[in-house]
XYZ file of C-alpha atoms in Angstrom:
692
model
C 105.092 -88.091 46.433
C 104.079 -84.870 44.534
C 102.573 -82.247 46.656
C 99.539 -80.125 45.706
C 100.873 -76.599 45.317
C 97.984 -74.476 45.691
C 97.860 -76.082 49.259
C 101.420 -75.744 49.987
C 101.247 -78.812 52.298
C 103.092 -82.044 52.200
C 100.985 -85.311 52.306
C 102.981 -88.386 53.415
C 102.064 -91.709 52.148
C 99.933 -93.880 54.842
C 98.260 -97.334 55.165
C 94.629 -97.477 55.604
C 95.286 -98.312 59.503
C 97.625 -95.394 59.600
C 95.027 -92.675 58.149
C 95.097 -89.691 60.049
C 92.159 -88.625 62.143
C 89.964 -85.514 60.962
C 91.540 -83.363 63.740
C 95.074 -84.263 62.356
C 94.387 -84.091 58.778
C 95.861 -81.446 56.280
C 93.104 -78.697 55.569
C 92.089 -77.999 51.999
C 89.521 -75.221 51.082
C 88.142 -74.775 47.851
C 85.385 -72.226 46.472
C 83.388 -71.386 43.221
C 82.671 -68.114 42.701
C 78.862 -67.569 43.779
C 76.393 -67.382 40.766
C 74.330 -64.420 40.035
C 70.716 -65.367 39.993
C 69.632 -63.079 37.085
C 69.641 -66.273 34.885
C 69.067 -70.120 35.029
C 72.298 -72.160 35.205
C 73.771 -73.532 32.015
C 76.958 -75.620 31.198
C 79.097 -72.600 31.598
C 78.082 -72.404 35.268
C 78.364 -76.181 35.389
C 81.835 -76.057 33.985
C 83.379 -74.037 37.019
C 81.481 -76.120 39.523
C 82.529 -79.762 38.292
C 86.208 -78.513 37.938
C 85.933 -77.430 41.636
C 84.180 -80.581 42.461
C 86.714 -82.743 40.806
C 89.617 -80.966 42.704
C 87.772 -81.336 46.047
C 86.876 -85.204 45.397
C 90.765 -85.757 44.515
C 91.984 -83.688 47.651
C 89.709 -85.903 49.846
C 91.441 -88.930 48.111
C 94.654 -87.520 48.737
C 94.025 -87.267 52.646
C 93.013 -83.609 53.037
C 90.172 -82.573 55.256
C 88.545 -80.911 52.401
C 85.997 -77.947 52.484
C 84.055 -76.962 49.359
C 81.840 -74.045 49.051
C 79.353 -72.834 46.477
C 76.387 -70.775 46.308
C 74.512 -67.744 44.904
C 74.718 -63.978 44.671
C 71.417 -62.636 45.302
C 71.549 -58.592 45.838
C 72.101 -55.861 43.268
C 70.152 -53.158 40.983
C 70.012 -55.830 38.397
C 68.127 -58.184 40.500
C 65.849 -55.506 41.993
C 64.869 -54.539 38.399
C 64.625 -58.131 37.107
C 62.256 -58.630 40.281
C 60.271 -55.780 39.001
C 59.974 -56.692 35.419
C 58.742 -60.129 36.413
C 56.194 -58.684 39.070
C 57.763 -60.570 41.928
C 59.374 -59.483 45.048
C 63.293 -59.862 44.992
C 63.310 -62.412 47.571
C 60.927 -64.575 45.665
C 62.630 -64.306 42.565
C 66.091 -65.182 44.033
C 64.518 -67.995 45.981
C 63.599 -69.863 42.905
C 66.509 -69.138 40.724
C 68.932 -70.259 43.766
C 66.888 -73.285 44.261
C 67.412 -74.116 40.446
C 71.039 -74.048 40.942
C 71.161 -76.193 44.062
C 68.911 -78.787 42.477
C 71.208 -78.926 39.467
C 74.383 -79.524 41.407
C 72.420 -82.047 43.536
C 71.485 -83.993 40.260
C 75.203 -83.808 39.136
C 76.261 -85.184 42.481
C 78.410 -81.998 43.260
C 80.029 -82.707 46.820
C 79.768 -79.121 48.137
C 80.071 -78.945 51.999
C 78.289 -75.578 52.115
C 75.817 -73.478 50.043
C 75.809 -69.910 50.834
C 73.252 -67.325 49.854
C 73.829 -63.602 50.294
C 70.324 -63.000 51.338
C 70.752 -65.421 54.365
C 71.160 -63.588 57.792
C 74.496 -65.437 58.381
C 76.061 -63.817 55.296
C 74.467 -60.385 56.158
C 75.971 -60.463 59.739
C 79.500 -61.297 58.285
C 79.356 -58.369 55.384
C 78.365 -55.840 58.137
C 81.283 -57.260 60.388
C 83.713 -56.695 57.573
C 82.662 -53.500 56.657
C 82.992 -52.274 60.409
C 86.536 -53.720 60.404
C 87.544 -51.849 57.376
C 86.014 -48.546 58.583
C 87.610 -48.752 61.961
C 90.964 -49.192 60.098
C 90.378 -45.944 58.335
C 89.965 -47.115 54.887
C 86.295 -45.791 54.275
C 85.101 -42.352 53.716
C 81.748 -40.802 52.643
C 81.530 -38.737 49.351
C 79.509 -38.738 46.347
C 79.978 -40.487 42.968
C 79.079 -38.821 39.382
C 79.900 -41.135 36.531
C 78.880 -44.158 34.670
C 77.896 -47.484 35.741
C 77.065 -50.898 34.081
C 74.070 -52.309 35.810
C 74.586 -55.729 33.890
C 78.204 -56.153 35.441
C 77.295 -54.146 38.599
C 80.437 -51.996 37.628
C 81.595 -48.639 38.050
C 83.333 -47.437 34.789
C 85.752 -44.586 34.483
C 86.933 -42.723 31.643
C 83.932 -43.238 29.359
C 81.070 -40.732 28.525
C 77.240 -40.770 29.307
C 75.624 -43.859 27.445
C 79.043 -45.194 26.116
C 79.213 -48.806 26.246
C 80.639 -51.063 29.131
C 84.309 -52.054 28.393
C 83.329 -55.399 29.834
C 80.110 -56.325 28.263
C 79.395 -53.814 25.574
C 75.910 -52.672 26.865
C 75.158 -48.999 27.613
C 76.160 -47.637 30.791
C 73.943 -45.176 32.929
C 74.996 -42.102 34.489
C 75.034 -42.234 38.251
C 74.929 -39.493 40.740
C 74.583 -40.434 44.285
C 76.048 -40.006 47.885
C 78.490 -43.022 48.604
C 80.862 -44.424 50.894
C 84.057 -44.800 49.437
C 86.867 -47.404 50.014
C 90.493 -46.099 49.763
C 91.480 -48.541 46.928
C 94.199 -46.197 45.507
C 96.115 -46.788 48.622
C 96.396 -50.530 48.052
C 98.275 -50.302 44.775
C 101.788 -50.859 45.901
C 100.709 -53.496 48.672
C 98.885 -55.453 45.759
C 101.860 -55.129 43.346
C 104.085 -56.552 46.160
C 101.671 -59.371 46.568
C 101.979 -60.488 42.852
C 105.324 -60.178 42.800
C 106.163 -62.053 46.149
C 103.483 -64.758 45.323
C 103.483 -65.223 41.721
C 100.844 -68.344 42.145
C 98.534 -65.961 43.778
C 96.804 -65.327 40.383
C 96.756 -68.346 37.817
C 97.166 -68.530 34.745
C 100.143 -66.281 33.898
C 98.075 -64.555 31.342
C 95.582 -63.377 33.883
C 98.170 -62.483 36.280
C 99.815 -60.270 33.764
C 96.231 -58.585 32.951
C 95.908 -57.662 36.641
C 99.443 -56.155 37.219
C 98.871 -53.955 34.133
C 95.656 -52.864 35.603
C 96.850 -51.833 39.017
C 99.956 -50.410 37.312
C 97.896 -48.154 35.515
C 96.481 -46.391 38.427
C 93.896 -47.203 41.091
C 91.140 -44.833 42.055
C 89.055 -45.062 45.298
C 85.990 -47.309 44.754
C 82.458 -46.494 45.659
C 81.322 -49.214 47.983
C 77.709 -48.164 48.758
C 74.471 -47.367 46.738
C 71.770 -45.106 47.972
C 69.236 -45.043 44.947
C 67.944 -48.576 45.476
C 67.142 -50.511 48.379
C 67.827 -54.518 47.660
C 71.225 -55.209 49.490
C 72.754 -55.205 52.830
C 72.178 -52.021 54.763
C 75.412 -50.343 55.834
C 75.998 -50.441 59.415
C 74.769 -47.375 61.184
C 73.610 -45.685 57.956
C 70.641 -47.932 56.499
C 69.809 -45.680 53.704
C 72.831 -46.934 51.997
C 73.207 -50.593 50.889
C 76.811 -52.215 50.719
C 77.999 -52.551 46.908
C 77.086 -55.742 45.718
C 80.784 -56.931 44.944
C 81.766 -56.097 48.607
C 78.928 -58.015 49.623
C 79.386 -61.065 47.310
C 83.015 -61.418 47.856
C 82.645 -61.754 51.422
C 80.821 -65.115 51.083
C 84.087 -66.909 51.099
C 84.414 -66.048 54.819
C 80.767 -65.650 56.090
C 79.957 -69.067 54.739
C 82.713 -70.270 57.427
C 81.171 -68.221 60.183
C 83.069 -64.967 59.984
C 81.319 -62.343 61.956
C 79.440 -64.713 64.027
C 79.705 -66.224 67.663
C 80.522 -69.573 65.846
C 83.487 -68.837 63.839
C 85.177 -72.186 64.168
C 85.422 -73.311 60.630
C 86.586 -69.970 59.715
C 89.551 -70.526 62.090
C 89.982 -73.945 60.884
C 89.821 -73.313 57.075
C 90.544 -69.851 56.025
C 92.433 -68.922 54.056
C 91.139 -70.718 50.980
C 93.674 -72.863 48.994
C 92.081 -72.230 45.651
C 89.238 -69.851 44.668
C 88.082 -70.876 41.191
C 86.575 -67.992 38.926
C 86.036 -67.083 35.439
C 88.204 -64.906 33.769
C 85.547 -62.073 33.330
C 85.607 -61.469 37.311
C 89.415 -61.395 37.582
C 89.481 -57.650 38.476
C 87.030 -58.051 41.393
C 88.906 -61.255 42.804
C 92.392 -60.382 42.385
C 92.308 -56.548 43.095
C 89.147 -55.613 44.968
C 89.177 -58.907 47.315
C 92.682 -58.932 48.614
C 92.336 -55.075 49.005
C 89.262 -55.477 51.249
C 90.986 -58.164 53.236
C 94.313 -56.180 53.587
C 92.059 -53.309 54.837
C 90.269 -55.356 57.352
C 93.520 -57.068 58.451
C 92.366 -60.660 57.397
C 94.572 -63.082 55.702
C 94.485 -63.432 51.832
C 93.383 -66.645 49.831
C 96.276 -68.732 48.487
C 95.499 -69.063 45.065
C 92.942 -67.584 42.620
C 92.477 -69.476 39.427
C 90.772 -68.198 36.424
C 89.583 -70.499 33.782
C 88.607 -69.243 30.288
C 84.959 -68.998 28.663
C 83.072 -72.184 27.202
C 82.099 -71.086 23.814
C 79.160 -72.375 21.891
C 79.141 -71.512 18.046
C 82.279 -69.461 18.882
C 80.616 -67.106 21.129
C 80.346 -66.730 24.966
C 77.066 -68.369 26.074
C 74.692 -65.851 27.152
C 70.929 -65.107 27.624
C 70.908 -62.224 25.287
C 72.655 -64.342 22.343
C 70.165 -66.975 22.971
C 73.150 -69.586 22.701
C 72.705 -70.917 26.108
C 73.093 -74.895 26.547
C 71.491 -76.356 29.566
C 73.164 -78.698 31.494
C 69.979 -80.751 31.980
C 69.814 -81.797 28.305
C 73.138 -83.640 28.387
C 72.414 -85.262 31.691
C 69.244 -86.753 30.021
C 70.988 -88.068 27.175
C 74.649 -88.982 28.131
C 74.584 -88.539 31.982
C 76.955 -86.471 34.093
C 80.179 -88.265 33.747
C 80.373 -87.783 29.965
C 79.830 -84.211 30.530
C 82.330 -83.941 33.390
C 85.150 -85.850 31.197
C 84.469 -83.787 28.085
C 84.814 -80.394 29.697
C 87.919 -81.418 31.614
C 89.546 -83.335 28.463
C 88.602 -81.161 25.420
C 89.224 -77.754 27.072
C 92.705 -76.601 27.769
C 92.045 -75.081 31.477
C 92.511 -71.516 31.659
C 91.937 -70.962 27.921
C 88.649 -70.453 26.069
C 87.056 -73.785 24.832
C 84.491 -74.574 22.376
C 81.394 -76.883 22.953
C 79.352 -78.682 20.518
C 77.093 -81.580 20.730
C 79.109 -83.319 17.711
C 82.235 -83.013 19.688
C 80.732 -84.449 23.038
C 79.558 -87.500 21.172
C 82.700 -87.914 19.287
C 84.786 -87.718 22.431
C 82.272 -89.953 24.586
C 82.589 -92.554 21.793
C 86.217 -92.729 21.178
C 87.464 -92.030 24.921
C 84.855 -93.737 27.043
C 82.811 -96.399 25.060
C 85.703 -97.262 22.788
C 88.291 -96.545 25.286
C 87.989 -97.234 29.137
C 84.365 -98.783 28.858
C 85.726 -101.412 26.243
C 89.048 -102.181 27.995
C 87.018 -102.888 31.471
C 84.273 -104.988 29.463
C 86.788 -107.254 27.611
C 89.206 -107.489 30.576
C 86.631 -108.383 33.319
C 84.634 -110.627 30.920
C 87.806 -112.929 30.146
C 88.655 -113.122 33.873
C 84.901 -114.250 34.258
C 85.162 -116.610 31.419
C 88.715 -118.232 31.911
C 89.253 -117.948 35.613
C 85.835 -118.340 37.165
C 85.694 -114.649 37.778
C 88.608 -114.429 39.987
C 91.762 -112.135 39.408
C 94.561 -114.672 38.389
C 97.926 -114.946 39.753
C 100.655 -113.489 37.407
C 103.678 -115.687 36.904
C 107.031 -114.213 38.388
C 109.261 -115.667 35.715
C 108.502 -118.100 33.215
C 105.594 -116.603 31.303
C 106.581 -113.080 31.713
C 107.791 -110.906 28.815
C 109.000 -107.376 28.267
C 105.856 -106.318 27.200
C 104.495 -106.969 30.807
C 107.409 -104.786 32.223
C 106.578 -102.160 29.795
C 102.970 -101.933 30.865
C 103.617 -101.826 34.621
C 106.463 -98.930 33.929
C 104.113 -97.118 31.898
C 101.573 -97.383 34.572
C 103.948 -96.009 37.230
C 104.804 -93.125 35.167
C 101.274 -92.294 34.436
C 100.509 -92.196 38.022
C 103.439 -89.646 38.544
C 102.727 -87.483 35.488
C 99.078 -87.514 36.319
C 99.540 -86.042 39.702
C 102.079 -83.655 38.477
C 99.852 -82.211 35.661
C 96.506 -82.361 37.813
C 98.175 -80.405 40.418
C 98.960 -77.815 38.216
C 95.333 -77.467 37.013
C 96.439 -79.159 33.678
C 93.391 -81.449 33.418
C 93.232 -82.054 29.824
C 96.965 -83.411 29.745
C 96.394 -85.506 32.665
C 93.576 -87.269 31.288
C 95.411 -87.542 28.091
C 98.306 -89.357 29.884
C 95.733 -91.726 31.617
C 94.045 -92.535 28.168
C 97.455 -93.254 26.683
C 97.829 -96.167 29.328
C 94.250 -97.272 28.169
C 95.480 -97.407 24.491
C 98.473 -99.254 25.424
C 96.742 -101.851 27.398
C 94.328 -102.257 24.405
C 97.324 -102.879 22.027
C 98.875 -105.288 24.654
C 95.751 -107.358 24.581
C 95.540 -107.417 20.977
C 99.138 -108.504 20.483
C 99.052 -111.149 23.319
C 95.730 -112.736 22.239
C 94.474 -113.826 25.400
C 91.622 -115.974 23.666
C 94.090 -117.708 21.700
C 96.123 -118.513 25.023
C 92.973 -119.899 26.501
C 92.215 -122.407 23.812
C 95.547 -123.996 24.673
C 95.348 -126.459 27.609
C 99.233 -126.591 28.419
C 100.269 -125.026 31.541
C 102.673 -122.414 30.032
C 99.852 -120.912 28.048
C 97.878 -121.047 31.175
C 100.283 -119.138 33.129
C 100.749 -116.516 30.229
C 96.975 -116.049 30.157
C 97.142 -115.448 33.838
C 99.784 -112.738 33.658
C 98.115 -110.992 30.682
C 94.716 -110.733 32.184
C 96.271 -109.535 35.467
C 98.402 -106.938 33.862
C 95.575 -105.659 32.094
C 93.141 -105.791 35.232
C 95.849 -103.992 37.316
C 96.179 -100.994 34.683
C 92.413 -100.813 34.489
C 92.352 -100.442 38.317
C 95.022 -97.646 38.217
C 93.246 -95.578 35.308
C 90.009 -96.040 37.159
C 91.353 -94.610 40.297
C 92.812 -91.642 38.797
C 89.763 -90.936 36.795
C 87.432 -91.218 39.843
C 87.364 -87.792 40.705
C 86.520 -86.754 37.191
C 83.864 -89.548 36.380
C 82.686 -90.564 40.139
C 79.487 -92.756 38.763
C 81.202 -94.400 36.003
C 84.436 -95.418 37.996
C 82.481 -96.495 40.776
C 80.661 -98.798 38.660
C 83.978 -100.253 37.223
C 85.460 -100.607 40.681
C 82.331 -102.579 41.839
C 82.804 -104.970 38.823
C 86.495 -105.342 39.796
C 85.267 -106.307 43.244
C 87.114 -103.896 45.185
C 84.961 -102.118 47.437
C 84.427 -98.242 48.059
C 86.594 -96.187 45.454
C 86.417 -92.957 47.122
C 88.357 -94.313 50.230
C 91.277 -95.339 48.151
C 94.283 -93.503 49.322
C 95.404 -91.854 46.156
C 98.836 -90.754 47.396
C 99.601 -94.195 47.815
C 98.720 -95.482 44.557
C 101.313 -98.006 42.884
C 101.557 -100.882 40.534
C 100.698 -104.460 41.950
C 98.155 -103.476 44.528
C 95.417 -105.480 43.042
C 94.466 -108.378 45.279
C 94.854 -111.828 43.781
C 91.789 -113.944 43.857
C 89.417 -110.915 44.045
C 86.040 -111.837 42.877
C 84.701 -109.782 40.119
C 81.229 -108.637 39.949
C 78.687 -108.878 37.047
C 80.131 -107.360 33.893
C 77.973 -104.724 32.436
C 78.820 -101.997 29.889
C 79.375 -98.642 31.630
C 79.555 -96.559 28.513
C 76.961 -97.549 25.918
C 78.014 -96.290 22.439
C 76.091 -93.410 21.583
C 74.978 -93.148 18.020
C 73.796 -89.933 15.679
C 70.532 -89.951 17.251
C 72.075 -88.600 20.516
C 73.206 -85.641 18.829
C 69.981 -85.138 17.348
C 67.877 -85.503 20.579
C 69.979 -82.982 22.409
C 69.598 -80.563 19.693
C 65.718 -81.060 19.397
C 65.599 -80.607 23.275
C 67.527 -77.310 23.084
C 65.421 -76.198 20.240
C 62.098 -77.023 22.321
C 63.470 -75.208 25.368
C 64.191 -72.121 23.256
C 60.736 -72.173 21.919
C 59.223 -72.531 24.982
C 61.167 -69.659 26.499
C 60.847 -67.357 23.421
C 59.483 -64.710 25.591
C 62.614 -63.315 27.109
C 63.040 -64.046 30.899
C 62.793 -61.298 33.337
C 65.612 -58.650 33.273
C 66.179 -55.107 34.024
C 64.034 -53.126 31.477
C 66.710 -50.385 31.328
C 69.780 -52.538 32.033
C 70.969 -53.341 28.527
C 69.771 -54.653 25.410
C 71.775 -57.566 23.860
C 75.343 -57.071 23.538
C 76.146 -56.053 19.983
C 77.303 -58.612 17.532
C 80.869 -58.766 16.522
C 81.728 -57.507 13.142
C 82.447 -59.758 10.419
C 85.592 -59.728 8.733
C 85.023 -58.160 5.260
C 84.903 -60.692 2.393
C 83.534 -60.684 -1.205
C 80.732 -62.709 -0.160
C 79.728 -60.290 2.622
C 76.249 -59.069 2.122
C 76.005 -55.281 1.636
C 74.026 -53.184 4.155
C 72.309 -51.207 1.435
C 71.862 -51.735 -2.191
C 74.762 -49.597 -3.002
C 77.145 -51.510 -0.633
C 76.960 -48.437 1.914
C 76.519 -49.206 5.640
C 74.432 -47.015 8.048
C 75.743 -45.228 11.069
C 74.254 -47.762 13.176
C 76.045 -50.438 11.454
C 79.316 -48.550 12.192
C 78.099 -47.914 15.988
C 78.246 -51.762 16.489
C 82.185 -51.749 15.875
C 84.223 -50.750 18.938
C 87.329 -49.309 17.846
C 89.824 -48.536 20.778
C 93.403 -47.173 21.309
C 95.636 -49.775 22.898
C 99.300 -49.979 23.738
C 101.439 -52.944 22.747
C 103.256 -54.315 25.806
C 104.544 -57.913 24.479
C 105.176 -58.792 20.945
C 106.853 -62.281 19.995
C 106.601 -64.436 17.053
C 104.265 -67.324 16.886
C 106.176 -70.413 16.370
C 105.762 -72.215 13.043
C 103.819 -69.061 11.574
C 105.843 -66.683 9.251
C 103.219 -64.154 9.272
C 101.831 -64.166 12.867
C 102.804 -62.168 16.051
C 101.313 -62.762 19.627
C 100.716 -59.569 21.215
C 99.675 -58.387 24.496
C 98.050 -55.015 24.293
C 97.162 -52.656 27.030
C 93.399 -51.320 26.731
C 93.530 -49.201 30.143
C 90.967 -51.372 31.761
C 92.746 -54.748 30.846
C 95.346 -56.494 28.941
C 94.298 -58.640 25.972
C 96.144 -61.255 23.797
C 95.834 -60.617 19.949
C 97.538 -62.767 17.310
C 98.016 -60.573 14.343
C 99.475 -61.276 10.798
C 101.871 -58.484 10.661
C 105.293 -60.197 11.256
C 106.544 -59.848 7.743
C 106.147 -56.271 8.014
C 106.984 -55.516 11.586
C 109.770 -56.989 13.922
C 108.428 -57.675 17.517
C 110.833 -55.579 19.275
C 109.789 -52.567 17.302
C 106.161 -52.769 18.559
C 106.867 -52.655 22.159
C 105.216 -49.298 23.445
C 103.271 -48.633 20.156
C 99.744 -47.295 20.469
C 97.540 -48.766 17.939
C 93.742 -49.253 17.046
C 91.964 -52.478 17.859
C 88.434 -53.803 17.059
C 87.587 -54.563 20.721
C 84.319 -56.220 20.433
C 85.544 -58.847 17.872
C 84.419 -62.464 18.816
C 87.535 -64.298 20.201
C 89.115 -66.740 17.785
C 91.777 -69.276 17.701
C 95.022 -68.850 15.391
C 97.689 -71.802 15.755
C 95.977 -72.863 19.111
C 96.256 -68.973 20.691
C 93.271 -67.369 21.490
C 93.045 -63.991 19.914
C 90.652 -61.161 21.622
C 90.243 -58.588 19.122
C 91.930 -57.453 15.806
C 94.406 -54.822 15.081
C 93.541 -52.353 12.381
C 95.889 -51.891 9.451
C 95.816 -50.737 5.804
C 96.677 -53.292 3.341
C 98.819 -52.020 0.365
C 99.009 -53.125 -3.154
C 101.808 -55.867 -2.222
C 99.746 -56.965 0.473
C 102.007 -55.513 3.079
C 100.160 -54.356 6.132
C 100.491 -50.611 7.632
C 99.165 -50.235 11.010
C 96.881 -47.198 11.864
C 98.637 -44.628 14.071
C 98.069 -41.164 15.523
C 99.915 -37.822 15.212
C 98.680 -36.552 18.517
C 99.110 -38.125 22.062
C 95.880 -40.447 22.574
C 95.317 -41.844 25.861
C 95.119 -45.702 25.950
C 91.526 -47.150 26.102
C 90.042 -44.065 24.075
C 87.287 -44.968 21.731
C 87.094 -44.017 18.110
C 84.105 -42.414 17.015
């Protein structure tokens, strides 16, 4: 059996009467990030949560004692300002928005074991205990901070000037001058690098690991971990005029939810450290640098694996309130249901990379894979068993009526089980589902080629035996796909399982799944369509619902009045059709200010397979490492670019070239012969410097 690598534990196949008791079961702890309550939930939040829910459901079926945590992050300056703008106390605002998250997860059937809120008393006690331990170990000192702060990201920003945009979100930063407590982050650079080297799976995928390593190697500065200019937070122990920095506060939820810092810490002792902590790529630094450093400083165990997924893009931009391109999960639930969304996001998006969402793609995938695929296989197979064998699973012949086609299906099913496990355990959800649906397609072809309806018309014994074999083979393959898909689509697979007459699917020991386990003579249930085909009106209904929602919320939701205007739009590539900014084709200084040009250093350069003109580059911006795909391969050999400083457009919307995500654009001059020449500097310019 294949072992779940993040957990690092073996699971031995067992029969039902040998199932381990809860006390002896292997433990598995998975967490979502806790969601900031400055905005209502959308499908970007749902993506992370359903991915974790899928893993948690699967781990339970694999025999693990699984604990699944989610919740909301409710402190910080941004929340205080948003509450003031809304004319509400901060607690009221957080109560309302947190309740929306929880209600949505409940409606989606998310199987979380705990829901933590950072305004709860149990969390406050745990955060203060964590602070005390770090302080007692000598890693906190008092000082003052003068510099830039991004309220939107609750992020201290170095190496930029007053009013300069935040390198993470592009919003203007604010100059902060206040007395603070500092954490000795600089002392943890070597321990962190040692952690990343010895535990390569600590950060996944590798691109995020490389970003973090580059950030730490560039040098760590001590981190301010308290604020004294506002009050919405957890008071610092023994110094209540300070509140704990929102990220130290928020990150601690993963242990405070288990009872850390309380008299009842049995769950903490049982489940910590976490096996998988799932996050979005925009908060990698906080989870992969600050979080392990805080735990090291407190002398606490580190999580085993932090997994970062990409953004869910709509109209090629990250969903955000300021852009007005948020898609509500409720819209999809109302029209197609939760399973359609769950399947689409895990099948359509390559986990770890950015993925695109559109209603058209959702409906197309729903119809092709679910209505015409799994749903059609279930309906036709079970309907024929009902019609030809009085609703009882028939006995497959062992000899006379068997053909190589039957063996091919059984061997493919066994391979599918093994491949699905291996891929899923490496977070390759899309490829795992593709493998399972290849079995669906093979069985559909098998049914067409063997024509069970024609066999049923014949009355001879050989045809009858052959019919039984074909339908048993089809039903057994359906059973296997249904079990594999259950963590992804719990509602639909439960319906199919009931129609198969097989009891409770969630209790199936997934580690023991193999060919030939479908009980003969099983009485199938009433056959009903599980995935009714969606027509074009489904797209229109979802679009109309979103348009109505945007109209209803045209007045901006409460947000910090001075926290940041909408992020600047990404500059568009110049083209003959581009509309001039003025009648003489000149732009204003405001137009130019939207373009963020920064100095970057090339760390990795390699050719893109199958593309003569493209190079894949990894460039260091000082605060992060990005991947950029550039059309300069005909002018520059990859090895000549390593270490070179270049100018990039840093706020260009991501796009995909040859399947690779490009986050920015390198600035180059185009000569008459079309050859590009990279912009460069005569003087030594620091990495990350902004061009003005």
